[in-house]
Amino acid sequence: MDGDSGWMMQHAWLIPALPLVSFAVVGLLISPYWKKGAGVIATLSIVASMVCAYVLAWEYFTLYPAGGEHPILVPWSFEWLRYQPGLAANVGVLVDPISLLLMIVVTTVSALVHIYSNAYMHGDYGFGRYFTFLNLFTFSMLGLVVAPDIIQMYVCWELVGVSSFLLIGFYYNKPSAVAASKKAFIVTRFADLGFLVGVLLLSFYGYRIFPDWSAEVGAVANGLAGTQPVDFQYLNDPVFLAKFAALDTTFLGISLLTLSMCLVFMGAAGKSAMFPLHIWLPDAMEGPTPVSALIHAATMVVAGVYLVARLFPAFAFSGTAALLVAYVGAFTSLFAAVIGTTQDDIKRVLAFSTLSQLGYMMLALGVSTAEHTLGYTASMFHLFTHAFFKALLFMGAGAVIHAVHTNSIWEMGGLWRKMPITHITFLVATLAISGIWPFAGFFSKDEILAAALGSGHYVIFGVAVLVAGLTAFYMFRIYFVTFWGKGRGAGAAHAHEAPALMWMPMALLAVLSAVTGFFPMAEYVHLGEAEGHHGINLAVVIPATLFALIGIAMAASLYIGDGHRAVALAKMLGSVHQTIKQKFYIDEVYLFITHRIIFHRIARPIAWFDKRMVDGGVDASGWATRSGGRALSLLQTGQVQTYGLWFTGGVAFVVLILWSALV
């Protein structure tokens, strides 16, 4: 890097390195001996990483001001694995607008979660272990975000999976937590198999198309000389994509480019819990509530959205893969929103809310094209705003659970008097996610709707507008039941405001949830010409706001008071309501397929064949060898007379054979 680029730009590796060092120090040296110090040191490391991220963003946008070209920089890297000449994987730091955006989001939310956790986890027997895992989680996500190539991203991708496994199953003496951690790990591993195959296809054909990429005219002209076939700059280059798409080789009539992108999206769908790989996310609520805030707001689940955004030019070039992203995102958004209207566990409602909002982000990326990239900007904008109000919602839920000692909204009520700070901050986040002006979600959500409408995807636009109304309904449902009315449980009667270390991060997130919508995202995050923030689009704002207000009004009508109208409506809907409340029995379908079909019909016969035929064959060969040895041992008597008899008999036998042949 140029010496004028700034000190932080040249030392950008500090951003992921600080949590990594803290993970090792806290885990090995601090937490076994000084538990309180584990929280302090872990928190300070993340705060330092956050400061570095903000300084790096300031330096980058000072060099490349808003509204202009924003190049991809790799200020620090070194060769990690060399497979063969012209094909190597590097470890490094990639700096561009979306990596900076994610660095800021991850470090900011993680720092606030760390501060909040010092109070929330106070007195917990696993206090030091918790902060050790939290540091590892943050490092893994930062390593994924700054990856200059798909190999480093895949490695950190799997580290994110390991971290989530450790934190979801943090209460390892609780069977439901252990089951939830295994469920998350197994489901995402299946998805990551698709991602791995996609990585292998991209790497193989990336090298095969241009064995000496650095010598290619296109590479030199685009300033990509020296890049590797696994680098994102290479994989997104139009020269490479055109060659890849033009290959004659297909799979079931699908081009290799489309196949590779669909396989990569399989990994993204697993990590971001898109249907039908969504089943792990609601159960992930078994971890400590601050972990839920980090998973849902800034780390694991947004990794899939970031992966699609990082390879957006390749998805857009394919076209078919982009449509898959759009339709899966739209369906997941609606599916999760419908389920969210019936759940009674406050954290599960927020979990399905996350699924729905991630679907929004995915559909925005899917409706975008290389010529019209508003959806790309809108997706990143919604990822940005959603991180703050979703983290706030989980922290608010954690404060409530901390006070009333239950997750059920029907054992809460009347908490606005006893927890005024939690109440007002939770209300701000609820207004933001509902898309009410002037809160942050209003702007980012409406840009997604504008992208869907402007691209001609009218069905997706209609689904997204309907989801806006459902979101407002289920969020104000839990708001009214939790904070209004009378206390309905013993915990609600003795509730009290959260301590300062918990409500201060919530207050800061409330401010961010209220004002970040005014940030001119399109000037900083865009491909080609900046799109977005060109005034309010009434064709989008009017229906979206109308549906949101209808949702709020319905929630107020059903849930303010004793809730008898909601009970009557549930009885009237009968099996429909029950089916939705049971999450359309998707978990039961998975259990039936795995236990009744895979285990009993497939795995059990295979196990029988393995035990009886494979192991039996090996055992039989051993038995035959031993039996033959015992039979032959009878010939070894040690008596000369016996050996003479066998010798004479053998000679006679040979003579007999020869005589028979001659006659």
Tab-separated table of N, CA, C and O in Angstrom, residues 152-256:
chain	number	residue	atom	x	y	z
A	152	GLN	N	-10.302	-18.497	2.261
A	152	GLN	CA	-10.302	-17.932	3.609
A	152	GLN	C	-11.727	-17.762	4.115
A	152	GLN	O	-12.015	-18.026	5.289
A	153	MET	N	-12.635	-17.338	3.223
A	153	MET	CA	-14.021	-17.188	3.646
A	153	MET	C	-14.592	-18.530	4.092
A	153	MET	O	-15.293	-18.601	5.120
A	154	TYR	N	-14.284	-19.590	3.362
A	154	TYR	CA	-14.831	-20.899	3.723
A	154	TYR	C	-14.289	-21.368	5.075
A	154	TYR	O	-15.040	-21.923	5.893
A	155	VAL	N	-13.010	-21.161	5.322
A	155	VAL	CA	-12.421	-21.564	6.601
A	155	VAL	C	-13.092	-20.804	7.755
A	155	VAL	O	-13.501	-21.396	8.760
A	156	CYS	N	-13.206	-19.501	7.618
A	156	CYS	CA	-13.842	-18.700	8.671
A	156	CYS	C	-15.336	-18.992	8.749
A	156	CYS	O	-15.938	-18.903	9.829
A	157	TRP	N	-15.927	-19.334	7.625
A	157	TRP	CA	-17.336	-19.757	7.579
A	157	TRP	C	-17.567	-20.942	8.509
A	157	TRP	O	-18.528	-20.975	9.276
A	158	GLU	N	-16.655	-21.916	8.447
A	158	GLU	CA	-16.784	-23.082	9.308
A	158	GLU	C	-16.466	-22.740	10.764
A	158	GLU	O	-17.049	-23.311	11.689
A	159	LEU	N	-15.561	-21.800	10.980
A	159	LEU	CA	-15.285	-21.347	12.346
A	159	LEU	C	-16.503	-20.665	12.957
A	159	LEU	O	-16.770	-20.808	14.157
A	160	VAL	N	-17.246	-19.935	12.147
A	160	VAL	CA	-18.499	-19.348	12.620
A	160	VAL	C	-19.454	-20.451	13.058
A	160	VAL	O	-20.123	-20.354	14.090
A	161	GLY	N	-19.501	-21.543	12.274
A	161	GLY	CA	-20.347	-22.670	12.647
A	161	GLY	C	-19.926	-23.304	13.960
A	161	GLY	O	-20.765	-23.644	14.800
A	162	VAL	N	-18.609	-23.462	14.144
A	162	VAL	CA	-18.099	-24.022	15.405
A	162	VAL	C	-18.444	-23.097	16.570
A	162	VAL	O	-18.885	-23.549	17.643
A	163	SER	N	-18.257	-21.802	16.380
A	163	SER	CA	-18.543	-20.830	17.444
A	163	SER	C	-20.015	-20.864	17.834
A	163	SER	O	-20.365	-20.817	19.023
A	164	SER	N	-20.886	-20.914	16.834
A	164	SER	CA	-22.321	-20.954	17.129
A	164	SER	C	-22.680	-22.237	17.878
A	164	SER	O	-23.518	-22.227	18.783
A	165	PHE	N	-22.052	-23.346	17.500
A	165	PHE	CA	-22.279	-24.620	18.199
A	165	PHE	C	-21.917	-24.486	19.676
A	165	PHE	O	-22.657	-24.935	20.564
A	166	LEU	N	-20.785	-23.858	19.954
A	166	LEU	CA	-20.334	-23.705	21.335
A	166	LEU	C	-21.253	-22.794	22.138
A	166	LEU	O	-21.510	-23.040	23.330
A	167	LEU	N	-21.761	-21.733	21.508
A	167	LEU	CA	-22.564	-20.760	22.238
A	167	LEU	C	-24.027	-21.181	22.354
A	167	LEU	O	-24.665	-20.942	23.381
A	168	ILE	N	-24.580	-21.801	21.301
A	168	ILE	CA	-25.959	-22.284	21.400
A	168	ILE	C	-26.048	-23.380	22.457
A	168	ILE	O	-27.005	-23.455	23.231
A	169	GLY	N	-25.029	-24.230	22.520
A	169	GLY	CA	-24.989	-25.287	23.530
A	169	GLY	C	-24.222	-24.885	24.770
A	169	GLY	O	-23.674	-25.755	25.470
A	170	PHE	N	-24.174	-23.593	25.063
A	170	PHE	CA	-23.392	-23.088	26.203
A	170	PHE	C	-23.824	-23.759	27.506
A	170	PHE	O	-22.998	-24.155	28.324
A	171	TYR	N	-25.141	-23.897	27.698
A	171	TYR	CA	-25.640	-24.585	28.898
A	171	TYR	C	-25.683	-26.085	28.595
A	171	TYR	O	-26.753	-26.661	28.367
A	172	TYR	N	-24.512	-26.699	28.606
A	172	TYR	CA	-24.378	-28.075	28.129
A	172	TYR	C	-25.033	-29.107	29.048
A	172	TYR	O	-25.179	-30.270	28.679
A	173	ASN	N	-25.421	-28.698	30.245
A	173	ASN	CA	-26.135	-29.612	31.138
A	173	ASN	C	-27.647	-29.542	30.929
A	173	ASN	O	-28.407	-30.175	31.658
A	174	LYS	N	-28.071	-28.792	29.943
A	174	LYS	CA	-29.482	-28.649	29.612
A	174	LYS	C	-29.750	-29.404	28.308
A	174	LYS	O	-29.244	-29.009	27.254
A	175	PRO	N	-30.499	-30.493	28.323
A	175	PRO	CA	-30.682	-31.329	27.120
A	175	PRO	C	-31.187	-30.558	25.905
A	175	PRO	O	-30.743	-30.804	24.780
A	176	SER	N	-32.104	-29.609	26.104
A	176	SER	CA	-32.643	-28.861	24.963
A	176	SER	C	-31.573	-27.994	24.308
A	176	SER	O	-31.571	-27.811	23.084
A	177	ALA	N	-30.640	-27.462	25.103
A	177	ALA	CA	-29.551	-26.658	24.545
A	177	ALA	C	-28.586	-27.525	23.743
A	177	ALA	O	-28.114	-27.133	22.666
A	178	VAL	N	-28.287	-28.702	24.261
A	178	VAL	CA	-27.406	-29.632	23.542
A	178	VAL	C	-28.045	-30.038	22.223
A	178	VAL	O	-27.386	-30.061	21.169
A	179	ALA	N	-29.332	-30.343	22.260
A	179	ALA	CA	-30.040	-30.739	21.037
A	179	ALA	C	-30.062	-29.600	20.026
A	179	ALA	O	-29.880	-29.817	18.818
A	180	ALA	N	-30.281	-28.373	20.508
A	180	ALA	CA	-30.329	-27.219	19.606
A	180	ALA	C	-28.977	-26.968	18.958
A	180	ALA	O	-28.890	-26.643	17.758
A	181	SER	N	-27.893	-27.105	19.720
A	181	SER	CA	-26.565	-26.874	19.156
A	181	SER	C	-26.235	-27.922	18.104
A	181	SER	O	-25.664	-27.607	17.045
A	182	LYS	N	-26.598	-29.176	18.378
A	182	LYS	CA	-26.356	-30.237	17.390
A	182	LYS	C	-27.205	-30.008	16.138
A	182	LYS	O	-26.733	-30.223	15.016
A	183	LYS	N	-28.424	-29.570	16.336
A	183	LYS	CA	-29.314	-29.321	15.198
A	183	LYS	C	-28.754	-28.226	14.301
A	183	LYS	O	-28.706	-28.372	13.068
A	184	ALA	N	-28.305	-27.130	14.906
A	184	ALA	CA	-27.727	-26.034	14.128
A	184	ALA	C	-26.487	-26.494	13.385
A	184	ALA	O	-26.289	-26.182	12.196
A	185	PHE	N	-25.648	-27.253	14.062
A	185	PHE	CA	-24.389	-27.699	13.464
A	185	PHE	C	-24.636	-28.658	12.303
A	185	PHE	O	-24.044	-28.516	11.223
A	186	ILE	N	-25.537	-29.611	12.492
A	186	ILE	CA	-25.781	-30.624	11.462
A	186	ILE	C	-26.457	-30.014	10.235
A	186	ILE	O	-26.060	-30.275	9.094
A	187	VAL	N	-27.483	-29.197	10.446
A	187	VAL	CA	-28.193	-28.592	9.311
A	187	VAL	C	-27.258	-27.718	8.485
A	187	VAL	O	-27.241	-27.795	7.249
A	188	THR	N	-26.476	-26.890	9.152
A	188	THR	CA	-25.570	-26.008	8.406
A	188	THR	C	-24.428	-26.782	7.758
A	188	THR	O	-23.893	-26.351	6.738
A	189	ARG	N	-24.060	-27.957	8.317
A	189	ARG	CA	-23.030	-28.776	7.657
A	189	ARG	C	-23.544	-29.335	6.337
A	189	ARG	O	-22.806	-29.411	5.362
A	190	PHE	N	-24.789	-29.757	6.307
A	190	PHE	CA	-25.348	-30.224	5.045
A	190	PHE	C	-25.331	-29.105	4.013
A	190	PHE	O	-24.998	-29.322	2.843
A	191	ALA	N	-25.725	-27.915	4.436
A	191	ALA	CA	-25.716	-26.777	3.516
A	191	ALA	C	-24.294	-26.450	3.063
A	191	ALA	O	-24.058	-26.134	1.891
A	192	ASP	N	-23.350	-26.539	3.992
A	192	ASP	CA	-21.971	-26.192	3.662
A	192	ASP	C	-21.328	-27.191	2.716
A	192	ASP	O	-20.325	-26.875	2.058
A	193	LEU	N	-21.886	-28.398	2.630
A	193	LEU	CA	-21.399	-29.344	1.622
A	193	LEU	C	-21.622	-28.771	0.223
A	193	LEU	O	-20.747	-28.858	-0.647
A	194	GLY	N	-22.794	-28.181	0.009
A	194	GLY	CA	-23.052	-27.527	-1.269
A	194	GLY	C	-22.089	-26.384	-1.516
A	194	GLY	O	-21.560	-26.218	-2.636
A	195	PHE	N	-21.850	-25.591	-0.479
A	195	PHE	CA	-20.899	-24.475	-0.600
A	195	PHE	C	-19.515	-24.990	-0.968
A	195	PHE	O	-18.840	-24.445	-1.843
A	196	LEU	N	-19.082	-26.090	-0.324
A	196	LEU	CA	-17.760	-26.645	-0.605
A	196	LEU	C	-17.647	-27.110	-2.056
A	196	LEU	O	-16.642	-26.840	-2.729
A	197	VAL	N	-18.670	-27.793	-2.549
A	197	VAL	CA	-18.641	-28.242	-3.945
A	197	VAL	C	-18.606	-27.037	-4.879
A	197	VAL	O	-17.893	-27.032	-5.900
A	198	GLY	N	-19.354	-25.993	-4.540
A	198	GLY	CA	-19.309	-24.767	-5.336
A	198	GLY	C	-17.931	-24.139	-5.341
A	198	GLY	O	-17.446	-23.676	-6.385
A	199	VAL	N	-17.269	-24.125	-4.186
A	199	VAL	CA	-15.901	-23.605	-4.095
A	199	VAL	C	-14.960	-24.411	-4.983
A	199	VAL	O	-14.116	-23.858	-5.710
A	200	LEU	N	-15.099	-25.735	-4.952
A	200	LEU	CA	-14.233	-26.593	-5.760
A	200	LEU	C	-14.459	-26.357	-7.251
A	200	LEU	O	-13.500	-26.316	-8.040
A	201	LEU	N	-15.719	-26.209	-7.655
A	201	LEU	CA	-15.998	-25.935	-9.063
A	201	LEU	C	-15.406	-24.603	-9.498
A	201	LEU	O	-14.769	-24.500	-10.565
A	202	LEU	N	-15.607	-23.573	-8.683
A	202	LEU	CA	-15.072	-22.255	-9.020
A	202	LEU	C	-13.553	-22.281	-9.082
A	202	LEU	O	-12.944	-21.699	-9.989
A	203	SER	N	-12.925	-22.959	-8.135
A	203	SER	CA	-11.461	-23.016	-8.111
A	203	SER	C	-10.919	-23.793	-9.311
A	203	SER	O	-9.972	-23.351	-9.977
A	204	PHE	N	-11.538	-24.938	-9.605
A	204	PHE	CA	-11.046	-25.789	-10.697
A	204	PHE	C	-11.169	-25.081	-12.040
A	204	PHE	O	-10.202	-24.987	-12.805
A	205	TYR	N	-12.367	-24.576	-12.327
A	205	TYR	CA	-12.562	-23.933	-13.625
A	205	TYR	C	-11.942	-22.545	-13.671
A	205	TYR	O	-11.570	-22.069	-14.749
A	206	GLY	N	-11.836	-21.910	-12.504
A	206	GLY	CA	-11.127	-20.632	-12.473
A	206	GLY	C	-9.688	-20.780	-12.923
A	206	GLY	O	-9.162	-19.970	-13.695
A	207	TYR	N	-9.054	-21.834	-12.457
A	207	TYR	CA	-7.661	-22.095	-12.873
A	207	TYR	C	-7.602	-22.608	-14.303
A	207	TYR	O	-6.719	-22.229	-15.080
A	208	ARG	N	-8.553	-23.451	-14.687
A	208	ARG	CA	-8.520	-24.060	-16.017
A	208	ARG	C	-8.748	-23.032	-17.123
A	208	ARG	O	-8.148	-23.130	-18.201
A	209	ILE	N	-9.603	-22.060	-16.879
A	209	ILE	CA	-9.912	-21.066	-17.910
A	209	ILE	C	-8.717	-20.168	-18.175
A	209	ILE	O	-8.359	-19.893	-19.322
A	210	PHE	N	-8.093	-19.702	-17.105
A	210	PHE	CA	-6.925	-18.819	-17.248
A	210	PHE	C	-5.791	-19.364	-16.387
A	210	PHE	O	-5.589	-18.906	-15.260
A	211	PRO	N	-5.033	-20.353	-16.870
A	211	PRO	CA	-3.945	-20.918	-16.055
A	211	PRO	C	-2.924	-19.884	-15.615
A	211	PRO	O	-2.330	-20.009	-14.555
A	212	ASP	N	-2.712	-18.871	-16.428
A	212	ASP	CA	-1.781	-17.807	-16.063
A	212	ASP	C	-2.525	-16.486	-16.106
A	212	ASP	O	-2.356	-15.679	-17.000
A	213	TRP	N	-3.407	-16.311	-15.119
A	213	TRP	CA	-4.303	-15.149	-15.098
A	213	TRP	C	-3.545	-13.829	-15.093
A	213	TRP	O	-3.947	-12.862	-15.726
A	214	SER	N	-2.440	-13.792	-14.381
A	214	SER	CA	-1.721	-12.520	-14.251
A	214	SER	C	-1.198	-12.015	-15.578
A	214	SER	O	-0.932	-10.825	-15.735
A	215	ALA	N	-1.045	-12.921	-16.565
A	215	ALA	CA	-0.554	-12.499	-17.880
A	215	ALA	C	-1.686	-12.097	-18.821
A	215	ALA	O	-1.428	-11.607	-19.919
A	216	GLU	N	-2.944	-12.339	-18.411
A	216	GLU	CA	-4.059	-12.019	-19.280
A	216	GLU	C	-4.195	-10.509	-19.455
A	216	GLU	O	-4.020	-9.729	-18.515
A	217	VAL	N	-4.573	-10.126	-20.659
A	217	VAL	CA	-4.740	-8.697	-20.954
A	217	VAL	C	-5.825	-8.096	-20.069
A	217	VAL	O	-5.680	-7.006	-19.527
A	218	GLY	N	-6.932	-8.858	-19.888
A	218	GLY	CA	-8.022	-8.344	-19.060
A	218	GLY	C	-7.598	-8.105	-17.633
A	218	GLY	O	-7.992	-7.127	-17.010
A	219	ALA	N	-6.766	-8.991	-17.110
A	219	ALA	CA	-6.317	-8.836	-15.730
A	219	ALA	C	-5.455	-7.599	-15.570
A	219	ALA	O	-5.600	-6.828	-14.626
A	220	VAL	N	-4.539	-7.419	-16.503
A	220	VAL	CA	-3.653	-6.255	-16.433
A	220	VAL	C	-4.450	-4.969	-16.600
A	220	VAL	O	-4.271	-3.990	-15.865
A	221	ALA	N	-5.379	-4.997	-17.557
A	221	ALA	CA	-6.174	-3.795	-17.815
A	221	ALA	C	-7.054	-3.429	-16.629
A	221	ALA	O	-7.264	-2.255	-16.339
A	222	ASN	N	-7.554	-4.445	-15.918
A	222	ASN	CA	-8.426	-4.186	-14.775
A	222	ASN	C	-7.672	-4.025	-13.464
A	222	ASN	O	-8.274	-3.953	-12.401
A	223	GLY	N	-6.355	-4.032	-13.531
A	223	GLY	CA	-5.562	-3.888	-12.316
A	223	GLY	C	-5.578	-5.110	-11.439
A	223	GLY	O	-5.398	-5.016	-10.227
A	224	LEU	N	-5.780	-6.296	-12.044
A	224	LEU	CA	-5.892	-7.522	-11.272
A	224	LEU	C	-4.692	-8.429	-11.435
A	224	LEU	O	-4.755	-9.613	-11.092
A	225	ALA	N	-3.620	-7.914	-12.008
A	225	ALA	CA	-2.425	-8.739	-12.173
A	225	ALA	C	-1.954	-9.241	-10.807
A	225	ALA	O	-1.877	-8.480	-9.844
A	226	GLY	N	-1.664	-10.536	-10.744
A	226	GLY	CA	-1.206	-11.116	-9.492
A	226	GLY	C	-2.299	-11.738	-8.660
A	226	GLY	O	-2.018	-12.398	-7.667
A	227	THR	N	-3.566	-11.559	-9.047
A	227	THR	CA	-4.647	-12.198	-8.299
A	227	THR	C	-4.696	-13.691	-8.615
A	227	THR	O	-4.190	-14.145	-9.632
A	228	GLN	N	-5.327	-14.431	-7.720
A	228	GLN	CA	-5.423	-15.881	-7.851
A	228	GLN	C	-6.820	-16.283	-8.325
A	228	GLN	O	-7.788	-15.531	-8.147
A	229	PRO	N	-6.953	-17.475	-8.927
A	229	PRO	CA	-8.279	-17.917	-9.388
A	229	PRO	C	-9.314	-18.080	-8.282
A	229	PRO	O	-10.482	-18.287	-8.591
A	230	VAL	N	-8.911	-18.042	-7.024
A	230	VAL	CA	-9.882	-18.138	-5.931
A	230	VAL	C	-10.186	-16.777	-5.311
A	230	VAL	O	-11.013	-16.689	-4.402
A	231	ASP	N	-9.537	-15.721	-5.793
A	231	ASP	CA	-9.782	-14.378	-5.276
A	231	ASP	C	-11.136	-13.864	-5.752
A	231	ASP	O	-11.546	-14.119	-6.890
A	232	PHE	N	-11.823	-13.097	-4.909
A	232	PHE	CA	-13.117	-12.540	-5.300
A	232	PHE	C	-12.990	-11.588	-6.484
A	232	PHE	O	-13.897	-11.501	-7.318
A	233	GLN	N	-11.891	-10.853	-6.574
A	233	GLN	CA	-11.691	-9.964	-7.709
A	233	GLN	C	-11.665	-10.746	-9.014
A	233	GLN	O	-12.162	-10.276	-10.040
A	234	TYR	N	-11.063	-11.913	-8.974
A	234	TYR	CA	-11.016	-12.785	-10.153
A	234	TYR	C	-12.398	-13.367	-10.446
A	234	TYR	O	-12.890	-13.320	-11.584
A	235	LEU	N	-13.055	-13.924	-9.415
A	235	LEU	CA	-14.326	-14.619	-9.606
A	235	LEU	C	-15.447	-13.685	-10.057
A	235	LEU	O	-16.427	-14.140	-10.655
A	236	ASN	N	-15.324	-12.399	-9.764
A	236	ASN	CA	-16.342	-11.422	-10.167
A	236	ASN	C	-15.981	-10.677	-11.441
A	236	ASN	O	-16.745	-9.822	-11.887
A	237	ASP	N	-14.822	-10.989	-12.036
A	237	ASP	CA	-14.373	-10.252	-13.216
A	237	ASP	C	-15.214	-10.644	-14.441
A	237	ASP	O	-15.428	-11.837	-14.696
A	238	PRO	N	-15.701	-9.688	-15.222
A	238	PRO	CA	-16.536	-10.009	-16.390
A	238	PRO	C	-15.838	-10.900	-17.412
A	238	PRO	O	-16.495	-11.714	-18.073
A	239	VAL	N	-14.518	-10.765	-17.556
A	239	VAL	CA	-13.786	-11.598	-18.509
A	239	VAL	C	-13.877	-13.065	-18.103
A	239	VAL	O	-14.180	-13.941	-18.922
A	240	PHE	N	-13.631	-13.342	-16.831
A	240	PHE	CA	-13.723	-14.714	-16.339
A	240	PHE	C	-15.148	-15.236	-16.425
A	240	PHE	O	-15.395	-16.369	-16.865
A	241	LEU	N	-16.130	-14.425	-16.004
A	241	LEU	CA	-17.519	-14.871	-15.996
A	241	LEU	C	-18.015	-15.197	-17.398
A	241	LEU	O	-18.753	-16.175	-17.597
A	242	ALA	N	-17.609	-14.389	-18.372
A	242	ALA	CA	-18.018	-14.653	-19.753
A	242	ALA	C	-17.442	-15.976	-20.248
A	242	ALA	O	-18.131	-16.773	-20.896
A	243	LYS	N	-16.177	-16.226	-19.943
A	243	LYS	CA	-15.544	-17.488	-20.342
A	243	LYS	C	-16.196	-18.678	-19.627
A	243	LYS	O	-16.420	-19.733	-20.219
A	244	PHE	N	-16.468	-18.514	-18.351
A	244	PHE	CA	-17.061	-19.587	-17.554
A	244	PHE	C	-18.460	-19.921	-18.067
A	244	PHE	O	-18.832	-21.091	-18.226
A	245	ALA	N	-19.250	-18.883	-18.330
A	245	ALA	CA	-20.620	-19.093	-18.810
A	245	ALA	C	-20.646	-19.718	-20.199
A	245	ALA	O	-21.617	-20.398	-20.560
A	246	ALA	N	-19.591	-19.498	-20.990
A	246	ALA	CA	-19.553	-19.996	-22.366
A	246	ALA	C	-19.055	-21.433	-22.480
A	246	ALA	O	-19.037	-21.992	-23.582
A	247	LEU	N	-18.644	-22.066	-21.370
A	247	LEU	CA	-18.165	-23.445	-21.428
A	247	LEU	C	-19.265	-24.373	-21.943
A	247	LEU	O	-20.441	-24.224	-21.600
A	248	ASP	N	-18.872	-25.347	-22.752
A	248	ASP	CA	-19.834	-26.291	-23.309
A	248	ASP	C	-20.328	-27.298	-22.266
A	248	ASP	O	-21.402	-27.866	-22.396
A	249	THR	N	-19.516	-27.553	-21.249
A	249	THR	CA	-19.876	-28.535	-20.226
A	249	THR	C	-21.093	-28.061	-19.432
A	249	THR	O	-21.159	-26.909	-18.990
A	250	THR	N	-22.080	-28.943	-19.279
A	250	THR	CA	-23.273	-28.631	-18.488
A	250	THR	C	-23.588	-29.797	-17.560
A	250	THR	O	-23.043	-30.887	-17.706
A	251	PHE	N	-24.484	-29.562	-16.625
A	251	PHE	CA	-24.957	-30.613	-15.717
A	251	PHE	C	-26.471	-30.566	-15.728
A	251	PHE	O	-27.077	-29.595	-15.265
A	252	LEU	N	-27.093	-31.618	-16.319
A	252	LEU	CA	-28.542	-31.682	-16.458
A	252	LEU	C	-29.087	-30.443	-17.158
A	252	LEU	O	-30.155	-29.917	-16.822
A	253	GLY	N	-28.320	-29.970	-18.123
A	253	GLY	CA	-28.736	-28.804	-18.888
A	253	GLY	C	-28.448	-27.475	-18.221
A	253	GLY	O	-28.787	-26.420	-18.777
A	254	ILE	N	-27.833	-27.502	-17.048
A	254	ILE	CA	-27.522	-26.269	-16.311
A	254	ILE	C	-26.063	-25.913	-16.560
A	254	ILE	O	-25.179	-26.767	-16.479
A	255	SER	N	-25.814	-24.652	-16.866
A	255	SER	CA	-24.438	-24.228	-17.094
A	255	SER	C	-23.637	-24.336	-15.802
A	255	SER	O	-24.188	-24.274	-14.702
A	256	LEU	N	-22.329	-24.512	-15.952
A	256	LEU	CA	-21.480	-24.667	-14.772
A	256	LEU	C	-21.473	-23.402	-13.913
A	256	LEU	O	-21.366	-23.489	-12.686
